[in-house]
Amino acid sequence: MATLLHLDSSLFPGSASASRVVTDAFRKAWEEQHPEGTVIYRDLATDPVPHLDVHGASAGFADPATHTPEQAAAFAGRVKLIEELEQADAVLIGAPMYNFTIPSTLKAWLDNVILVGRTAGENSSIKGKPITVVASRGGGYSAGTPRESFEYVQRYLEAALTDMFGAEVDFIVTELTLAHSVPAMKDLVPLAEASRSKALEDAASKAKALAERLAATGS
């Protein structure tokens, strides 16, 4: 049965997080299609992975036989995360926007799993893997809006996941999430509700379609 690697990175728990609500909807729809499947879950906010340090980074460019004890330990942690990614049939990532870009905890995970010559590059071990990203943001950053140029969540992840991994990346977006709590945005509440509803619909339909597709290929 198929394996889903599910990553959340929102600082906020449960329903207080716009991205977690949508990733949860995706995961539930996925599990309905794969009741006997496996979900590997990482909450990067409550259990962050170590930021890449000099030992882990340098080990990625050196022959393992030459690793120092510090390099070996750091690289072993990277390999564990990489193997989780490689063994998953599909990946789900919750990516809220903080200060125009992704949370540092998600960046730390990416820094660990991006390894040139293995997961990144022409012969990437992740090439073609379906990755669904739930991008949430407090304001409006869609094409044609005044803040479009400040959107660095989708732009960055598209570059990292598509250009480096060669993965098949799909985005589900929910925005204007602060409309209910910021008085100046009260007139945008209907648009925020519509965006949330669309994201939840997309999560359910895309999870089902992806699960069915993988089942058809024997994953």
Coordinates of C-alpha atoms in Angstrom, one line a residue:
M1 CA 0.0 0.0 0.0
A2 CA 1.0 3.6 -0.6
T3 CA 3.0 5.6 1.9
L4 CA 2.3 9.4 2.5
L5 CA 5.0 11.6 4.1
H6 CA 3.1 14.4 5.8
L7 CA 4.9 17.5 7.1
D8 CA 3.3 20.4 9.0
S9 CA 5.3 23.5 9.9
S10 CA 2.7 26.0 11.2
L11 CA 3.5 27.5 14.6
F12 CA -0.2 27.2 15.5
P13 CA -1.8 23.9 16.6
G14 CA -4.9 22.2 15.2
S15 CA -7.8 24.3 13.9
A16 CA -5.9 27.5 14.9
S17 CA -3.7 26.9 11.8
A18 CA -5.1 27.5 8.3
S19 CA -2.5 25.2 6.7
R20 CA -3.1 22.4 9.2
V21 CA -6.8 22.4 8.6
V22 CA -6.2 21.9 4.9
T23 CA -3.5 19.3 5.2
D24 CA -5.7 17.4 7.6
A25 CA -8.5 17.4 5.0
F26 CA -6.0 16.1 2.4
R27 CA -4.7 13.4 4.7
K28 CA -8.2 12.2 5.7
A29 CA -9.2 11.9 2.1
W30 CA -6.0 10.0 1.3
E31 CA -6.5 7.6 4.2
E32 CA -10.1 6.9 3.0
Q33 CA -8.5 5.7 -0.2
H34 CA -5.6 3.9 1.5
P35 CA -7.1 2.6 4.8
E36 CA -4.2 0.1 5.1
G37 CA -1.6 2.5 3.9
T38 CA 1.1 4.2 5.9
V39 CA 1.4 7.9 6.9
I40 CA 4.7 9.1 8.2
Y41 CA 4.0 12.3 10.1
R42 CA 6.5 15.0 11.1
D43 CA 5.4 18.2 12.9
L44 CA 8.3 20.4 12.3
A45 CA 7.1 23.1 14.7
T46 CA 6.8 20.9 17.8
D47 CA 9.6 18.5 16.8
P48 CA 12.0 20.4 14.6
V49 CA 14.9 18.8 12.8
P50 CA 18.4 20.2 13.4
H51 CA 19.5 23.1 11.2
L52 CA 22.2 22.1 8.8
D53 CA 25.6 22.7 10.4
V54 CA 29.1 22.6 9.1
H55 CA 29.5 18.9 9.9
G56 CA 26.3 17.8 8.1
A57 CA 27.0 20.1 5.1
S58 CA 30.6 19.1 4.6
A59 CA 29.8 15.5 5.0
G60 CA 27.5 15.7 2.0
F61 CA 30.5 16.5 -0.2
A62 CA 32.9 14.0 1.2
D63 CA 33.5 10.2 0.9
P64 CA 31.7 8.6 3.9
A65 CA 34.9 6.7 4.5
T66 CA 36.6 10.0 5.4
H67 CA 33.9 11.3 7.7
T68 CA 35.0 12.5 11.1
P69 CA 32.8 11.2 14.0
E70 CA 31.0 14.6 14.0
Q71 CA 30.3 14.4 10.2
A72 CA 29.2 10.8 10.5
A73 CA 26.7 11.6 13.2
A74 CA 25.3 14.6 11.4
F75 CA 25.1 12.9 8.1
A76 CA 23.3 9.9 9.6
G77 CA 20.5 12.3 10.6
R78 CA 20.3 13.7 7.1
V79 CA 20.2 10.2 5.6
K80 CA 17.3 9.2 7.9
L81 CA 15.3 12.2 6.6
I82 CA 16.3 11.5 3.0
E83 CA 15.2 7.9 3.2
E84 CA 11.8 8.9 4.6
L85 CA 11.4 11.1 1.6
E86 CA 12.7 8.6 -0.9
Q87 CA 10.5 5.8 0.4
A88 CA 7.3 7.8 0.4
D89 CA 5.0 7.4 -2.6
A90 CA 3.7 10.9 -2.1
V91 CA 4.5 13.9 0.0
L92 CA 2.2 16.5 1.7
I93 CA 3.7 19.7 3.0
G94 CA 1.9 22.4 5.0
A95 CA 3.7 25.7 4.3
P96 CA 2.3 28.9 5.9
M97 CA 3.8 32.2 5.0
Y98 CA 5.8 33.9 7.7
N99 CA 7.4 37.3 6.7
F100 CA 6.9 36.5 3.1
T101 CA 8.5 33.1 3.0
I102 CA 8.4 29.6 4.6
P103 CA 9.0 28.8 8.3
S104 CA 12.6 28.3 9.2
T105 CA 11.7 24.8 10.4
L106 CA 10.6 23.8 6.9
K107 CA 13.7 25.4 5.5
A108 CA 15.8 23.3 7.9
W109 CA 14.2 20.1 6.7
L110 CA 14.8 21.1 3.1
D111 CA 18.4 21.9 3.8
N112 CA 18.9 18.4 5.2
V113 CA 17.1 16.5 2.4
I114 CA 18.5 18.4 -0.5
L115 CA 21.7 16.5 -1.3
V116 CA 23.3 17.0 -4.7
G117 CA 24.1 13.8 -6.3
R118 CA 21.3 11.9 -4.6
T119 CA 18.0 13.8 -4.1
A120 CA 19.1 16.9 -6.2
G121 CA 20.5 16.9 -9.7
E122 CA 20.0 15.3 -13.0
N123 CA 19.5 11.8 -11.5
S124 CA 17.5 12.8 -8.5
S125 CA 16.1 9.9 -6.4
I126 CA 13.0 12.1 -6.0
K127 CA 12.4 12.7 -9.7
G128 CA 8.7 12.5 -10.5
K129 CA 7.5 12.1 -7.0
P130 CA 4.2 13.8 -6.4
I131 CA 4.5 16.6 -3.7
T132 CA 1.4 18.5 -2.7
V133 CA 2.0 21.8 -0.9
V134 CA -0.6 23.6 1.1
A135 CA 0.4 27.3 1.1
S136 CA -1.5 29.6 3.5
R137 CA -1.0 33.3 3.9
G138 CA -2.7 36.0 6.0
G139 CA -3.1 38.5 3.1
G140 CA -3.7 38.4 -0.6
Y141 CA -0.7 37.6 -2.8
S142 CA -2.3 36.1 -5.9
A143 CA -1.4 37.1 -9.4
G144 CA -2.6 40.6 -10.1
T145 CA -2.8 41.8 -6.5
P146 CA -0.6 44.6 -5.2
R147 CA 1.5 42.2 -3.1
E148 CA 2.1 39.6 -5.7
S149 CA 5.8 40.4 -5.9
F150 CA 6.1 39.6 -2.1
E151 CA 5.0 36.0 -2.5
Y152 CA 8.1 33.8 -1.8
V153 CA 6.5 30.6 -0.5
Q154 CA 5.3 29.2 -3.8
R155 CA 8.2 30.7 -5.7
Y156 CA 10.8 29.2 -3.5
L157 CA 9.2 25.8 -3.1
E158 CA 8.6 25.6 -6.9
A159 CA 12.4 26.2 -7.4
A160 CA 13.5 23.8 -4.6
L161 CA 11.1 21.0 -5.3
T162 CA 10.8 21.1 -9.0
D163 CA 14.2 22.4 -10.2
M164 CA 16.3 20.6 -7.6
F165 CA 14.3 17.4 -6.9
G166 CA 12.6 17.1 -10.3
A167 CA 9.4 16.4 -8.3
E168 CA 5.8 16.8 -9.6
V169 CA 4.6 19.7 -7.5
D170 CA 1.0 20.8 -6.9
F171 CA -0.1 23.7 -4.8
I172 CA -3.3 24.2 -2.8
V173 CA -3.6 27.8 -1.6
T174 CA -5.7 29.4 1.2
E175 CA -5.2 33.1 1.7
L176 CA -6.6 36.1 3.5
T177 CA -6.5 34.0 6.7
L178 CA -6.2 37.1 8.9
A179 CA -9.4 38.6 7.7
H180 CA -11.3 37.4 10.7
S181 CA -8.9 38.8 13.2
V182 CA -7.6 42.1 11.6
P183 CA -10.3 44.8 11.7
A184 CA -8.9 46.5 8.6
M185 CA -9.5 43.3 6.7
K186 CA -13.2 42.8 7.7
D187 CA -14.5 43.5 4.2
L188 CA -12.4 40.6 2.9
V189 CA -14.0 38.0 5.1
P190 CA -16.2 36.7 2.3
L191 CA -13.2 36.3 0.1
A192 CA -11.3 34.6 2.9
E193 CA -14.1 32.1 3.4
A194 CA -14.3 31.4 -0.3
S195 CA -10.6 30.8 -0.4
R196 CA -10.7 28.4 2.6
S197 CA -13.7 26.5 1.1
K198 CA -11.9 26.1 -2.2
A199 CA -8.7 24.9 -0.5
L200 CA -10.7 22.3 1.4
E201 CA -12.5 21.1 -1.7
D202 CA -9.1 21.0 -3.6
A203 CA -7.5 19.0 -0.7
A204 CA -10.2 16.4 -0.8
S205 CA -10.5 16.0 -4.5
K206 CA -6.7 16.1 -5.2
A207 CA -6.0 13.6 -2.4
K208 CA -8.5 11.2 -3.8
A209 CA -7.3 11.6 -7.4
L210 CA -3.7 11.1 -6.4
A211 CA -4.4 8.1 -4.3
E212 CA -6.4 6.5 -7.1
R213 CA -3.7 7.2 -9.6
L214 CA -1.0 5.6 -7.4
A215 CA -3.2 2.7 -6.7
A216 CA -3.6 2.2 -10.4
T217 CA 0.2 2.1 -10.8
G218 CA 0.6 -0.4 -8.0
S219 CA 2.0 2.0 -5.4

